[in-house]
């Protein structure tokens, strides 16, 4: 920032106007670490100040203008050169000129649309951030600050159960039922498994929660399957007519809402995978998609008035993937 030791150099700092009262949440970084960020919702105002501090008080700082931006972007890891921006707001804070002392600039982005949830995955990252820039001839002074956005949903009362039969002719016939097809992130999956016909020796049975991340389009589509949880249902041989209850608590796992075709760049879907293993280590499985969503009514008690209005607006629209009833679930049935 100073050229060969001569001239002025400066530092930038971004401070939110409600930093002391705003809630912070943990969010996973690209490196897999968890860090805390300020939490925002769709429709909330983002305001604060940019603090410009001159390092050498006796020298002037020439600049070509100062601006602050609010940006929402998607970055695909296999295409790192291209950042796909879906939100881009700019406010000019100062015209070209010079400074002889440190300055503070206030900014406000009113009722900002934040349509998607922040997400860091295997092949893609969706992030929101503020960026302050002092434009200079040789090198700009830039400061960025990430925030996290959560999307809130409320589903209608109609939330049908999932009931399916799976089997191998004359060998195995089971029926399983889950109480709902859509679950909020702190929900409990309740279900039952009925054994109608058992002629093979089953020694182990489990339910897996699988997250499937799909990125790209056309020939450049990448699928990443990640097993979030394994839940053992049974250890030992079942008999005909036996019924096994399922109770799986979601609150203990790292889950995000279901995300469908986000900005035509990526999707995140969740599946319940029922796995049976016989004594010869053969695996039989049945996969069923479920929709996960972030419940809004508990959070709303501590939310600002702006966020509550935005949440109500979100609930009334069907433009977001989370608020739509799911299509026909993908099913996989077979042996490995």
PDB file of C-alpha atoms in Angstrom, residues 155-162 179-184 187-189 250 289-293 322-326:
ATOM      1  CA  UNK A 155     -44.916 -25.857   5.367  1.00  0.00           C
ATOM      2  CA  UNK A 156     -48.654 -26.371   5.048  1.00  0.00           C
ATOM      3  CA  UNK A 157     -50.391 -28.856   7.320  1.00  0.00           C
ATOM      4  CA  UNK A 158     -50.531 -31.350   4.449  1.00  0.00           C
ATOM      5  CA  UNK A 159     -47.420 -33.447   5.034  1.00  0.00           C
ATOM      6  CA  UNK A 160     -48.171 -36.963   3.894  1.00  0.00           C
ATOM      7  CA  UNK A 161     -46.453 -40.016   5.293  1.00  0.00           C
ATOM      8  CA  UNK A 162     -44.162 -42.223   3.212  1.00  0.00           C
ATOM      9  CA  UNK A 179     -44.540 -40.439   9.520  1.00  0.00           C
ATOM     10  CA  UNK A 180     -43.809 -37.460   7.223  1.00  0.00           C
ATOM     11  CA  UNK A 181     -42.132 -36.585   3.936  1.00  0.00           C
ATOM     12  CA  UNK A 182     -40.878 -33.146   5.090  1.00  0.00           C
ATOM     13  CA  UNK A 183     -38.921 -32.529   8.281  1.00  0.00           C
ATOM     14  CA  UNK A 184     -37.547 -29.384   9.876  1.00  0.00           C
ATOM     15  CA  UNK A 187     -37.402 -32.715  13.865  1.00  0.00           C
ATOM     16  CA  UNK A 188     -37.693 -36.403  14.789  1.00  0.00           C
ATOM     17  CA  UNK A 189     -38.149 -39.054  12.101  1.00  0.00           C
ATOM     18  CA  UNK A 250     -32.164 -34.850  13.441  1.00  0.00           C
ATOM     19  CA  UNK A 289     -35.978 -38.621  -0.663  1.00  0.00           C
ATOM     20  CA  UNK A 290     -37.151 -36.401   2.194  1.00  0.00           C
ATOM     21  CA  UNK A 291     -37.350 -32.603   2.237  1.00  0.00           C
ATOM     22  CA  UNK A 292     -35.615 -30.691   5.029  1.00  0.00           C
ATOM     23  CA  UNK A 293     -36.522 -27.114   5.941  1.00  0.00           C
ATOM     24  CA  UNK A 322     -37.975 -24.843   0.083  1.00  0.00           C
ATOM     25  CA  UNK A 323     -41.562 -23.652   0.073  1.00  0.00           C
ATOM     26  CA  UNK A 324     -42.778 -25.912  -2.696  1.00  0.00           C
ATOM     27  CA  UNK A 325     -44.201 -29.356  -2.103  1.00  0.00           C
ATOM     28  CA  UNK A 326     -41.727 -31.959  -3.303  1.00  0.00           C
TER      29      UNK A 326
END
